[in-house]
Each structure stands twice: as structure tokens, then as C-alpha cells.
GROMACS .gro file of C-alpha atoms in nm:
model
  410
    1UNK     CA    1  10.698  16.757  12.520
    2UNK     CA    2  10.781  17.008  12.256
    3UNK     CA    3  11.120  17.061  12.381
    4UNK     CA    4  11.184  16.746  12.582
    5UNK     CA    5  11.459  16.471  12.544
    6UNK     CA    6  11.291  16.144  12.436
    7UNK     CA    7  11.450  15.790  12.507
    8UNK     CA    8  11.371  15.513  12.283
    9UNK     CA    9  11.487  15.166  12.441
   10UNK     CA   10  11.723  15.330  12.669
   11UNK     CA   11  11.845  15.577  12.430
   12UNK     CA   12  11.841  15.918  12.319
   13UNK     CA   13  11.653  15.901  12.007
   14UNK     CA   14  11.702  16.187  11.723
   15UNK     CA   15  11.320  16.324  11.677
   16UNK     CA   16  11.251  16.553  11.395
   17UNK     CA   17  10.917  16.659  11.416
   18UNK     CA   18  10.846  16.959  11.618
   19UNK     CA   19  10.471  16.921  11.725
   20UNK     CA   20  10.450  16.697  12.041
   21UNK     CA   21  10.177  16.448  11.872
   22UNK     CA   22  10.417  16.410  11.608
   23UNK     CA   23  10.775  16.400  11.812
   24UNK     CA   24  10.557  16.119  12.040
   25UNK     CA   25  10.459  15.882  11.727
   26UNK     CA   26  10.763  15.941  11.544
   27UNK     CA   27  10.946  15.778  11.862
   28UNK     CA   28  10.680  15.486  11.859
   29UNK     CA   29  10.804  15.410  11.562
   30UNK     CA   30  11.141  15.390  11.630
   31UNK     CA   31  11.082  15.199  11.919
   32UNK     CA   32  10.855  14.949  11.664
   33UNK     CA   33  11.127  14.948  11.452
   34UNK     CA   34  11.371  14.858  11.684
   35UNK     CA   35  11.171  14.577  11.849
   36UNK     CA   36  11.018  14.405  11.549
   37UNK     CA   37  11.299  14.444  11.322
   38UNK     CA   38  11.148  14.180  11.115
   39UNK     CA   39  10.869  14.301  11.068
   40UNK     CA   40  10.898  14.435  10.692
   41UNK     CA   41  10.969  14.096  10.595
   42UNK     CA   42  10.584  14.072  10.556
   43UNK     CA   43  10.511  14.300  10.285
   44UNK     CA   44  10.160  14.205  10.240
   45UNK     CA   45   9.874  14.210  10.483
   46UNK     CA   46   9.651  13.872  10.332
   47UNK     CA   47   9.311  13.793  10.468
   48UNK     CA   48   9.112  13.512  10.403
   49UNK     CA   49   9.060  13.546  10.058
   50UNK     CA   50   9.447  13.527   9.939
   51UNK     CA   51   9.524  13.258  10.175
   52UNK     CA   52   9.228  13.076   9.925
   53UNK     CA   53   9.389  13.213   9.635
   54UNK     CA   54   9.710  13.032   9.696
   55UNK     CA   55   9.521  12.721   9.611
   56UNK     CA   56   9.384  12.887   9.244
   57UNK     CA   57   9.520  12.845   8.905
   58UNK     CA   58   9.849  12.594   8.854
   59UNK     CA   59   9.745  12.282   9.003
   60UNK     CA   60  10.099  12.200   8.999
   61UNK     CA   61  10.346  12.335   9.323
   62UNK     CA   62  10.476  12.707   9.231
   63UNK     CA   63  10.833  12.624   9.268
   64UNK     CA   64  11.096  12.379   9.415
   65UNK     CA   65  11.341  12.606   9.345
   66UNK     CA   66  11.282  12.829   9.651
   67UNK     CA   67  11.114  13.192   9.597
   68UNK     CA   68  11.158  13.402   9.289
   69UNK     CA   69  11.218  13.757   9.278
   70UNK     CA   70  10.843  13.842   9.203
   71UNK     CA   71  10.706  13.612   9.476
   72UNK     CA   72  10.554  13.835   9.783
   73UNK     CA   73  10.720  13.816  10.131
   74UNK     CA   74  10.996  13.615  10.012
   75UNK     CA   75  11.206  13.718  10.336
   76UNK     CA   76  10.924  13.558  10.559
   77UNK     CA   77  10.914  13.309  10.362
   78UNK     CA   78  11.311  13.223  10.415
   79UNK     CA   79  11.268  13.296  10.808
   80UNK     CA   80  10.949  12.996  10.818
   81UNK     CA   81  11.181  12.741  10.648
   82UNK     CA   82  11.455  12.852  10.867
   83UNK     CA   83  11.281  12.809  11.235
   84UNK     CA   84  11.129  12.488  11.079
   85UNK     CA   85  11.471  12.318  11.009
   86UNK     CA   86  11.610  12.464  11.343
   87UNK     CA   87  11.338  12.279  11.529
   88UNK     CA   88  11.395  11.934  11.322
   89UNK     CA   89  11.766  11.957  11.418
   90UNK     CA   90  11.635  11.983  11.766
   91UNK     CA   91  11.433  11.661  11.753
   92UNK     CA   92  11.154  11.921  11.776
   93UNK     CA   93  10.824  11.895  11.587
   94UNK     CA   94  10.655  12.221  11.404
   95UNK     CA   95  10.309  12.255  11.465
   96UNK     CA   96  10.119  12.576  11.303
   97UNK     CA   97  10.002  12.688  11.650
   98UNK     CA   98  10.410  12.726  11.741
   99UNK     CA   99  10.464  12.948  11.420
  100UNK     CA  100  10.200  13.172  11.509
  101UNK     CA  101  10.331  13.181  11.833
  102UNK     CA  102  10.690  13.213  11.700
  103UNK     CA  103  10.603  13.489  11.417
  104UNK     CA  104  10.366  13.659  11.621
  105UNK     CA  105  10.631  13.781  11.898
  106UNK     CA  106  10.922  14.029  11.865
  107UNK     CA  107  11.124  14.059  11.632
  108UNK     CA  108  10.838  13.978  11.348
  109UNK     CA  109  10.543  14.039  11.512
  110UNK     CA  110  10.316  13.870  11.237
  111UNK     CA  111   9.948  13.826  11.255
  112UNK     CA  112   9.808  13.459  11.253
  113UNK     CA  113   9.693  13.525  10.882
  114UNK     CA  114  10.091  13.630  10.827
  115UNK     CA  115  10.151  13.304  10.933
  116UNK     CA  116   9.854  13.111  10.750
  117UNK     CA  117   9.907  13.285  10.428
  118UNK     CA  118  10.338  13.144  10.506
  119UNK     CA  119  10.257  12.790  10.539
  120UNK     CA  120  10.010  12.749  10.243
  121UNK     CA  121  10.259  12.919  10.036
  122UNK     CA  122  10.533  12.697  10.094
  123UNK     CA  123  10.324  12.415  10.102
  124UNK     CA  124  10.157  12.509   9.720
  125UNK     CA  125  10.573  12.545   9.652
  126UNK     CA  126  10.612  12.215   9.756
  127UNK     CA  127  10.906  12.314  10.008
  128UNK     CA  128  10.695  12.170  10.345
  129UNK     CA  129  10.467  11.898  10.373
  130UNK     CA  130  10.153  11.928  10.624
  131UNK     CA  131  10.048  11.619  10.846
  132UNK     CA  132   9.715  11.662  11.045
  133UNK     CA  133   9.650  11.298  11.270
  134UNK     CA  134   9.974  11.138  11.107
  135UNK     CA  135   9.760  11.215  10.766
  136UNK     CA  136   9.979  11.352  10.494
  137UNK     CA  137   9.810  11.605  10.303
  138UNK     CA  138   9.868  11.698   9.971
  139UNK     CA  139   9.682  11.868   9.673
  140UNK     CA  140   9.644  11.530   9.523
  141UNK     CA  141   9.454  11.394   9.784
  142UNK     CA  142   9.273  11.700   9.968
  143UNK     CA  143   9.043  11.944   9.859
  144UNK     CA  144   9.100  12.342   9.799
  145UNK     CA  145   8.863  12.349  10.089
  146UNK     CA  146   9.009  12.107  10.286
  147UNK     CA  147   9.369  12.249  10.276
  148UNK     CA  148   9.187  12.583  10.356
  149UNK     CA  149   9.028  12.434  10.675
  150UNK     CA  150   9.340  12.265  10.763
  151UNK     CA  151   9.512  12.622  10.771
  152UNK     CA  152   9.287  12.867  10.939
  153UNK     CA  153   8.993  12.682  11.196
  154UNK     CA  154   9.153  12.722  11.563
  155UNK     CA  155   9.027  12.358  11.627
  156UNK     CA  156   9.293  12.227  11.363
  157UNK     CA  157   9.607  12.473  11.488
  158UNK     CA  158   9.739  12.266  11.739
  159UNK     CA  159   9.763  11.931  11.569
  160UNK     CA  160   9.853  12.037  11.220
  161UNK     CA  161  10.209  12.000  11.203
  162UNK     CA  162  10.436  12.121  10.899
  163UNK     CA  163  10.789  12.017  10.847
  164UNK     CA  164  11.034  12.031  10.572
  165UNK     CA  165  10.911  11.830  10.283
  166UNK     CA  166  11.142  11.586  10.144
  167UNK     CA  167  11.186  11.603   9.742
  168UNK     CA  168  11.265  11.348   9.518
  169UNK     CA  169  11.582  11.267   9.380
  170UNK     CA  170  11.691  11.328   9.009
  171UNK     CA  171  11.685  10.925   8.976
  172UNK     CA  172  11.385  10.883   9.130
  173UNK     CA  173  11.199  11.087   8.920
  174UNK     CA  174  11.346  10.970   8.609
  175UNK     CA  175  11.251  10.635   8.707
  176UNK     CA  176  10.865  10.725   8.698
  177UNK     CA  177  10.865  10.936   8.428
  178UNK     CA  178  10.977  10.586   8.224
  179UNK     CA  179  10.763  10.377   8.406
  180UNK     CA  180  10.480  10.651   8.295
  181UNK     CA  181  10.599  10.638   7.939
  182UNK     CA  182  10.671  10.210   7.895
  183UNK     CA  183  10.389  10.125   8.097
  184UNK     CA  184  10.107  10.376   8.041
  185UNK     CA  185  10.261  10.580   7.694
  186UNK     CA  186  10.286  10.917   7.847
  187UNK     CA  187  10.554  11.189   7.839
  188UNK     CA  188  10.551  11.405   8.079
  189UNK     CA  189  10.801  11.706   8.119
  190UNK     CA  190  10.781  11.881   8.415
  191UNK     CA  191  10.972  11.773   8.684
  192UNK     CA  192  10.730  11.876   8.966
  193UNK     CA  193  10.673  11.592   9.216
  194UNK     CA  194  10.312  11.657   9.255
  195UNK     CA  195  10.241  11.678   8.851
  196UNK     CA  196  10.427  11.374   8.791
  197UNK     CA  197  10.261  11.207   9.054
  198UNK     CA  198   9.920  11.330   8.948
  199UNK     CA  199   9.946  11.224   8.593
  200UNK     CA  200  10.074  10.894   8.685
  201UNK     CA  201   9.785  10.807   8.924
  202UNK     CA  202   9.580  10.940   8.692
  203UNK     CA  203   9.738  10.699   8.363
  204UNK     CA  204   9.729  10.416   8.633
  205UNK     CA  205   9.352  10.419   8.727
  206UNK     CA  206   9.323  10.438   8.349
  207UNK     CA  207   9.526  10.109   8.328
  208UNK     CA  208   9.320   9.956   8.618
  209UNK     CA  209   8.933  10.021   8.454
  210UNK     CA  210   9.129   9.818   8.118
  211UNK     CA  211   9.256   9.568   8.354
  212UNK     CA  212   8.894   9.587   8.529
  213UNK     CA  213   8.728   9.461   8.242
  214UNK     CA  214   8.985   9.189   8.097
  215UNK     CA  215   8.901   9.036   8.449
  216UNK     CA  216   8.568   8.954   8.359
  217UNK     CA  217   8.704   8.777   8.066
  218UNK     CA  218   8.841   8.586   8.266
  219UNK     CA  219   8.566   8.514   8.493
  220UNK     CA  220   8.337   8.394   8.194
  221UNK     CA  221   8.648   8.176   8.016
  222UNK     CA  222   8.925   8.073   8.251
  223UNK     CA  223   9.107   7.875   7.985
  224UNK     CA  224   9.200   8.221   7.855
  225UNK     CA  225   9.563   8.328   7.872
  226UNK     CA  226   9.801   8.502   8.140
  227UNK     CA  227   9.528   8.501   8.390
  228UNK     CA  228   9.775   8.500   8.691
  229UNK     CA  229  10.015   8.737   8.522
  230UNK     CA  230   9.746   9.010   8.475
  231UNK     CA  231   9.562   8.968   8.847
  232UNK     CA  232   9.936   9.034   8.936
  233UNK     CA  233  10.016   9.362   8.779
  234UNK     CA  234   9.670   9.482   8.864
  235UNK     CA  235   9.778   9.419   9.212
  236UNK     CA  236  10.140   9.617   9.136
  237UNK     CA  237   9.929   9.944   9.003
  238UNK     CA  238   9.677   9.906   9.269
  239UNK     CA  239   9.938   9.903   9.536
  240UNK     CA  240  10.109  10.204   9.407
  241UNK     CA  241   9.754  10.411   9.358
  242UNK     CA  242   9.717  10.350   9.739
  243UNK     CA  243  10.047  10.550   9.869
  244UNK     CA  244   9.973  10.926   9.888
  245UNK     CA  245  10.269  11.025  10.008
  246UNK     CA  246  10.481  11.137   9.778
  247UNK     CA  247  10.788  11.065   9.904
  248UNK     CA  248  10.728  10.712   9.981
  249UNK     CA  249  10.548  10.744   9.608
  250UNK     CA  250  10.892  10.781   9.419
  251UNK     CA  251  11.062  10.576   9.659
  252UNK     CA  252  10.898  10.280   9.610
  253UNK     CA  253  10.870  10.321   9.246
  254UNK     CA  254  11.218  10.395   9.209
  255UNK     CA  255  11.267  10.058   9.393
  256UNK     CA  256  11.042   9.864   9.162
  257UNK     CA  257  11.147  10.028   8.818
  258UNK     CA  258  11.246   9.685   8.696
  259UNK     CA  259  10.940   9.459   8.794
  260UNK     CA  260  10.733   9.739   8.669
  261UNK     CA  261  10.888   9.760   8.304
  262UNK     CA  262  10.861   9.396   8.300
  263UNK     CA  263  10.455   9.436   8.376
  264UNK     CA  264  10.453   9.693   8.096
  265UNK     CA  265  10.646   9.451   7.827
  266UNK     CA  266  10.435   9.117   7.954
  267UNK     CA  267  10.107   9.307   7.965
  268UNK     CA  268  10.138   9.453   7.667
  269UNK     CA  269  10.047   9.156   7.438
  270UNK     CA  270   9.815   9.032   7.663
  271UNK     CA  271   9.620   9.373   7.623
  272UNK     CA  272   9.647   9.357   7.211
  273UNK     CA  273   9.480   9.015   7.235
  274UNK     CA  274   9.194   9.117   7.428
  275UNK     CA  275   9.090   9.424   7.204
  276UNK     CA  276   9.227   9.231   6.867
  277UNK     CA  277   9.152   8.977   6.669
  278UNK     CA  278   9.321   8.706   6.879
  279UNK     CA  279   9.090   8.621   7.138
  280UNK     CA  280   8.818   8.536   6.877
  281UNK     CA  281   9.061   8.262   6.717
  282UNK     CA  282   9.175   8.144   7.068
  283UNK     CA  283   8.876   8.109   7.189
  284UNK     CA  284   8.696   7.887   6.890
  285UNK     CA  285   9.043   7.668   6.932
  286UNK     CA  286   8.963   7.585   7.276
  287UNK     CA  287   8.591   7.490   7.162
  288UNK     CA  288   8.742   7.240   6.939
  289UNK     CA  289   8.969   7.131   7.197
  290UNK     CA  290   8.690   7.072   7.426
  291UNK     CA  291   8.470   6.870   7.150
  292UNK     CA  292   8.775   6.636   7.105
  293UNK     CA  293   8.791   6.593   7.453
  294UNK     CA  294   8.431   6.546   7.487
  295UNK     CA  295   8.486   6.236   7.220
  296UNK     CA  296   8.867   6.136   7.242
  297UNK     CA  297   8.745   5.768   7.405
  298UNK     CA  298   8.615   5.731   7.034
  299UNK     CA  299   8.881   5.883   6.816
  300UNK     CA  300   9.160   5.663   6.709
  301UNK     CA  301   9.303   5.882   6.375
  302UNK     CA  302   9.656   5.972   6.492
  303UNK     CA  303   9.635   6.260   6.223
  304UNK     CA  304   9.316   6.420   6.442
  305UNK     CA  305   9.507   6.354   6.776
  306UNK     CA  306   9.832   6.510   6.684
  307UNK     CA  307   9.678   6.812   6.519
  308UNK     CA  308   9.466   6.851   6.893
  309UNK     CA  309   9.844   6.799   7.055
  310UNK     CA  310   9.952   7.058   6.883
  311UNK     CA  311   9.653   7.309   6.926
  312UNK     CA  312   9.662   7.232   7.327
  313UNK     CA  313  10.038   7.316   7.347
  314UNK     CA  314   9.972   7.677   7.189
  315UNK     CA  315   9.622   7.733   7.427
  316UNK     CA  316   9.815   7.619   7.705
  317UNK     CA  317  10.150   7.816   7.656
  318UNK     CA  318  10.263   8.034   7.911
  319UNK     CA  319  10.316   8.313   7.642
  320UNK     CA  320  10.085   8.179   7.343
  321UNK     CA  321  10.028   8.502   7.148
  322UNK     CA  322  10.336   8.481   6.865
  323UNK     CA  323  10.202   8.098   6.793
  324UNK     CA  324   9.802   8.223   6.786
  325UNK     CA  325   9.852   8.284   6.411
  326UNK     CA  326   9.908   7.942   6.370
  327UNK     CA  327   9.565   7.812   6.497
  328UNK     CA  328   9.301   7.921   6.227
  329UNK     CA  329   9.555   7.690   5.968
  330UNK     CA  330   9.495   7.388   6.266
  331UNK     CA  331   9.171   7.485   6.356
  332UNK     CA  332   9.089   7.451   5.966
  333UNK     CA  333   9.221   7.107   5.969
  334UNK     CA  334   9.062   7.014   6.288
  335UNK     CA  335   8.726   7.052   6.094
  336UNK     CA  336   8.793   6.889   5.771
  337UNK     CA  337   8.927   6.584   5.963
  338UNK     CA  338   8.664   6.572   6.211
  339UNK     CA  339   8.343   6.634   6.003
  340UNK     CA  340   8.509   6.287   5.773
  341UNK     CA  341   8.534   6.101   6.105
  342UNK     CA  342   8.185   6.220   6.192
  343UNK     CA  343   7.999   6.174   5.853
  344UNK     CA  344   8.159   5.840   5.878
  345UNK     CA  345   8.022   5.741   6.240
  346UNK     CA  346   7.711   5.860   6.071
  347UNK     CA  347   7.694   5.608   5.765
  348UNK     CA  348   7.746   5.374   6.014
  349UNK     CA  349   7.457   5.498   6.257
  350UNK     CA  350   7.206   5.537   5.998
  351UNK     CA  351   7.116   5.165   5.916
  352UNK     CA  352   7.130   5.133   6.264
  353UNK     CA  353   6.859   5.348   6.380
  354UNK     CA  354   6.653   5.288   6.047
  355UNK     CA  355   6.596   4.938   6.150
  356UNK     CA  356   6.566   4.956   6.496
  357UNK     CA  357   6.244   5.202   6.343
  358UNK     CA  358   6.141   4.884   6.161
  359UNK     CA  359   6.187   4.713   6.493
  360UNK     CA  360   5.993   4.954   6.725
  361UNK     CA  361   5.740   4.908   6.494
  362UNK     CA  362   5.669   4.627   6.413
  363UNK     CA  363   5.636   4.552   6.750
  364UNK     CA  364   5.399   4.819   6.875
  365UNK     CA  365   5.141   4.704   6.558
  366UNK     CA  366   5.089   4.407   6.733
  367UNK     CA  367   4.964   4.588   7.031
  368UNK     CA  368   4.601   4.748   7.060
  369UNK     CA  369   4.747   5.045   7.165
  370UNK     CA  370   4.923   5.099   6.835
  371UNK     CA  371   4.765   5.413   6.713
  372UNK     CA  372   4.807   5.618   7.063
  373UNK     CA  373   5.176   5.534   7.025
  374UNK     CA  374   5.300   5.510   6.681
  375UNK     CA  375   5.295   5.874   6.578
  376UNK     CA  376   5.543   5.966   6.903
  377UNK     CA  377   5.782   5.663   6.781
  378UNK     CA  378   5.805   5.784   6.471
  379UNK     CA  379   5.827   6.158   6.589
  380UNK     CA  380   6.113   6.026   6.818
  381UNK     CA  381   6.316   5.851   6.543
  382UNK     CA  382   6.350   6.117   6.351
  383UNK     CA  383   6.443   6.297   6.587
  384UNK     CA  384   6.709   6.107   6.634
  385UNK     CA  385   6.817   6.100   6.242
  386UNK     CA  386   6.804   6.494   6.315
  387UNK     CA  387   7.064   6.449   6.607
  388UNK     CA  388   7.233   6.213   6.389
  389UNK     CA  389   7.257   6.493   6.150
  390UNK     CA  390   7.374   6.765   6.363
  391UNK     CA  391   7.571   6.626   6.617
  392UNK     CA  392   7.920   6.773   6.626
  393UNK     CA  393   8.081   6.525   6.881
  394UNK     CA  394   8.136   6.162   6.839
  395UNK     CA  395   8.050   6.046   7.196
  396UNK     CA  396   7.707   6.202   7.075
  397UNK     CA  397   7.707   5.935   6.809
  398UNK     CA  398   7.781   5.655   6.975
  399UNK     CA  399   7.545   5.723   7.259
  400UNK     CA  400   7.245   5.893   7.101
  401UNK     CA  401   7.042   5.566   7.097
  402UNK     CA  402   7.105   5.546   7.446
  403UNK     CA  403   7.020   5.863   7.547
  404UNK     CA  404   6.675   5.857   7.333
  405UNK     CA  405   6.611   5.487   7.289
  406UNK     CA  406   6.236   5.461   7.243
  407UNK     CA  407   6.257   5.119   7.326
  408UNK     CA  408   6.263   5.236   7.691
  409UNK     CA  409   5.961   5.422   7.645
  410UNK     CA  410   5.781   5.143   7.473
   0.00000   0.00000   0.00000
């Protein structure tokens, strides 16, 4: 063996060591080299714990750029992206089970981690997307732990299939980032898919807890403005939270820039009111509203109905909130000319009631039971001067002697 003529792969190899241990494993080594050619590619041998470590620190994908100069492997890297677009224009789909099976034979001859430690990189760089059960993943959506699962349990490696992952276009992402900013006032600069999308979800469910609550409004006043306009763009935003994949993600808001930009311009004022001072004045002009309608078979001042007109056509408005200023001026008159129509209904009642007191009792003295009774009638007409007093609606007026008319008691 010392002396011998050693072929490696059919040829005569050129052996420099001397001692026949070290003549036999320098010719292994050629014959490695020759084999697995590609087997430098993987510099690094990563276990367990640096496939997790992909997953630490930037929340964000690495790159979209493709590898840097200081990122680790970067040749392997190239070759996984490469035999995953040669199987796509095959028609052929890329499971993690075929690049182990792919990587693991001549000329790389990776081990499965190789491989495992591949995909999650590209995947954190954003250049693949995984699918598990026609399930997108994504960083958004999935755990650390998940992803980690996903990636190295055997009962996973068949049916987790990675592909090239489709980015989004320049437009596309300029189209959320002013979306983000009109609708939800946030500035974003990075043009990562995943951050953008993050921070928009994020500003979104946001949005939908504000929108959340204005819906209750709504629920204890219904009179209350832009009802269906705001159950709509809740809708919008809750449509868009439920897409996690990305690409559809910019897609479809992309395709809906314009409807959402309107949301952010017609919600806007509708928002102000609800945490202003707006919704306070609104509100007590619908109260009057509702007394004159309560009483309207009574009024006949043109003065009182025209001022009502006008308040109803503001309440009722489709977009209300540049003419709510107007309403405490209205509101203001609305009182001043119903409290003189009510004191005067009043004058008028007074007499009234006063002698039908004289009435009631002059009748009940000439029964025997007068003294079990006369203390209630009494009790009970001035009661009614107290209603009298108080009431704030005309019909109340008119009818309180019939709806306590002690004569019916008597």
C-alpha cells in the first residue's frame, strides 16, 4: 500500500502522503470530493438549536434582496431556490421530504438538518412560502414553535410543501402603506411584506375595538348617524384582517385602494362625533324632536313647526356633522317657544282642574263615606297640579285629566 498505484473514480490519483493510513484517507477524500462536489456549499453544520435561532430577534424577514455577503451557506442557499423553481417549471410540487432527499444525495450530500436549517432560512428571508394542509404559514400567523415543528417532526416532512414565494409589487405596497397612513395615521418605512402587513393588521384591529364600541351606540340610540356607513367599513377591515396570505393580502388591497380611502375620509367625522362634543348636542336635538312628535296633534304655531323642520332635516342628513353646530342655536329656540306654548296650555288647565276639585268635592261631602275618601282626592289633585307643573309635552296636558281623573275612582 506504501508503494501502490491508487485509482480514485477510475483514475490514477496523485497521493502525497507516504504512510499507507494516510495515502488510503487522503484518496477518500478525493474520491468525496469528487462525488459531492457540492458539498462545501454548506459551511455550517446547524443542529436544532440554530434552526430555532432563525426564528430570534427581527421579527421582520432578513432580506428580499437574496443573501448578503455575511449570510452563512449562501451557495446552498442559491442551489434550494434553484431546484425549487426547476420543479415549478415542471408542474412539480416541492415538498421538504424531496429536498432532503434531493440535498442529501451526491453531489451535496447534506444532512436533513442542512436541509431544515435551508428552508427556515429562506422562509425568515421571505424568498419561499411554506403550505402544510393547503395552510399558508407565515410568522404573522404561526408561532416560533409552530414554524419549528413544521420544519423538523418526520410526521410533518411529507406534507409540508415550500415553493417560491411570490412578493409584492412596488404598487402594491405603496397602496397599503397609504391606506395605513389615511385610514389608520401610520407611517411605516420598511418595505418588508411581512412588517407592513403586521403593522397594518395590527392598526386595523385597533380600528375595529373603536368601531366595536361606536356599535353599541348604536344599539342603545338608532336615530344616531351613519349607522349603515360604519357597520360597512367594519365589515371592509374585518374582511381584510381575515386573509393571511400575504400575497392575496396586497392584492386585494391594492384592488380596493379607492373604496378604502373613501372609508377613511367618511369615517373620519363620524369617529370625531362620537368622542367630541357632537353627539351630546345631537342627541338632546332628537329628544326635542321626539317631544314635538309626542304632541304635534296639539301644536299649531308655524314658528315651533318650522324650527322642528329644520332640526329633523339636520338629524336626518345623510352627512349631518358640518350642520350639527347649528342645532344648540335651534335647540335654544325650540325651548323658549315651547315652554310659552306650554305655560300657556297650563293657564288654561289650571281653572280647569281647580274646579273640577270643587266638583269632586262637593260631591263626595254628601256621601257618608266622605272622610275615608277625601284626603286621597285631594292627594290626587294635586298631584295633578304637580303634573301640570312639570309636564314637558303638550299631549300630557291635554290628557292628564284623563289619565288621572278621580272622577273614575269616585
Amino acid at each position: 500500500m506504501k508503494h501502490a498505484d491508487i485509482y480514485v473514480n477510475g483514475d490514477k490519483a496523485n497521493i502525497s502522503a507516504k504512510e499507507p493510513a494516510s495515502r488510503i484517507n487522503e484518496a477518500l477524500g478525493k474520491l468525496v470530493a469528487m462525488q459531492y462536489n457540492k458539498l462545501t456549499y454548506m459551511e455550517t453544520a446547524p443542529e436544532l438549536s440554530d434552526i430555532a435561532a432563525v426564528f430570534n430577534g427581527n421579527d421582520g424577514q432578513l432580506s428580499f434582496l437574496g443573501t448578503s455577503d455575511t449570510t452563512p451557506n449562501k451557495l446552498a442557499l442559491e442551489e434550494v431556490i434553484q431546484v425549487i423553481g426547476l420543479n415549478n417549471t415542471r408542474h412539480m410540487k416541492t415538498s421538504l421530504k424531496s429536498l432532503q432527499d434531493k440535498f442529501g444525495a451526491a453531489p451535496y450530500g447534506f444532512d436533513p438538518k442542512d436541509v431544515q436549517w435551508l428552508v427556515a432560512m429562506l422562509f425568515k428571508m421571505g424568498r419561499v412560502s411554506l403550505t402544510y394542509n393547503s395552510q399558508s404559514l407565515s410568522i404573522l400567523s404561526n408561532t416560533k414553535d409552530e414554524l419549528i415543528r413544521y420544519l423538523t417532526k418526520r410526521e410533518f416532512v411529507e406534507k409540508l410543501l415550500i415553493d417560491i414565494r411570490e412578493r409584492a409589487t412596488d404598487g402594491q405596497i405603496r397602496s397599503v402603506k397609504e391606506v395605513l397612513k389615511d385610514y389608520f395615521g401610520f407611517s411605516v418605512s420598511s418595505d418588508d411584506d411581512d412588517t407592513i402587513m403586521r403593522n397594518f393588521k395590527n392598526k386595523a384591529q385597533d380600528k375595529l375595538e373603536t368601531f366595536g364600541e361606536i356599535m353599541i351606540e348604536y344599539r342603545v340610540n338608532p336615530k344616531l348617524p351613519c349607522k349603515s356607513l360604519m357597520e360597512q367599513a367594519k365589515k371592509n377591515l374585518e374582511e381584510l384582517l381575515a386573509i393571511k396570505e400575504p400575497v392575496e393580502f396586497f392584492k386585494t388591497i391594492d384592488k380596493k385602494r379607492d373604496d378604502l380611502l373613501d372609508d377613511a375620509d367618511d369615517t373620519a367625522p363620524v369617529f370625531d362625533f362620537f368622542k367630541g362634543g357632537q353627539k351630546k348636542i345631537f342627541e338632546k336635538a332628537l329628544e326635542q324632536i321626539q317631544m314635538f312628535e309626542n304632541s304635534k296633534t296639539y301644536v299649531r304655531e308655524q314658528e315651533i313647526m318650522d324650527n322642528v323642520a329644520q332640526m329633523e332635516a339636520i338629524v336626518t342628513a345623510k352627512n349631518p356633522f358640518s350642520q350639527i353646530q347649528k342645532l344648540p342655536d335651534m335647540s335654544m329656540k325650540f325651548v323658549q317657544q315651547y315652554g310659552a306654548l306650554l305655560e300657556k296650555e297650563a293657564e288654561e288647565m289650571r281653572p280647569v282642574i281647580g274646579d273640577d276639585l270643587e266638583k269632586v268635592l262637593h260631591t263626595l261631602d254628601e256621601k257618608e263615606f266622605a272622610p275615608v275618601f277625601r284626603d286621597k282626592f285631594v292627594n290626587a289633585f294635586a298631584e295633578l297640579k304637580q303634573k301640570l307643573d312639570t309636564s314637558h309635552e303638550i299631549a300630557a296636558v291635554k290628557n292628564i285629566r284623563l289619565e288621572s281623573d278621580p272622577y273614575r275612582s269616585q
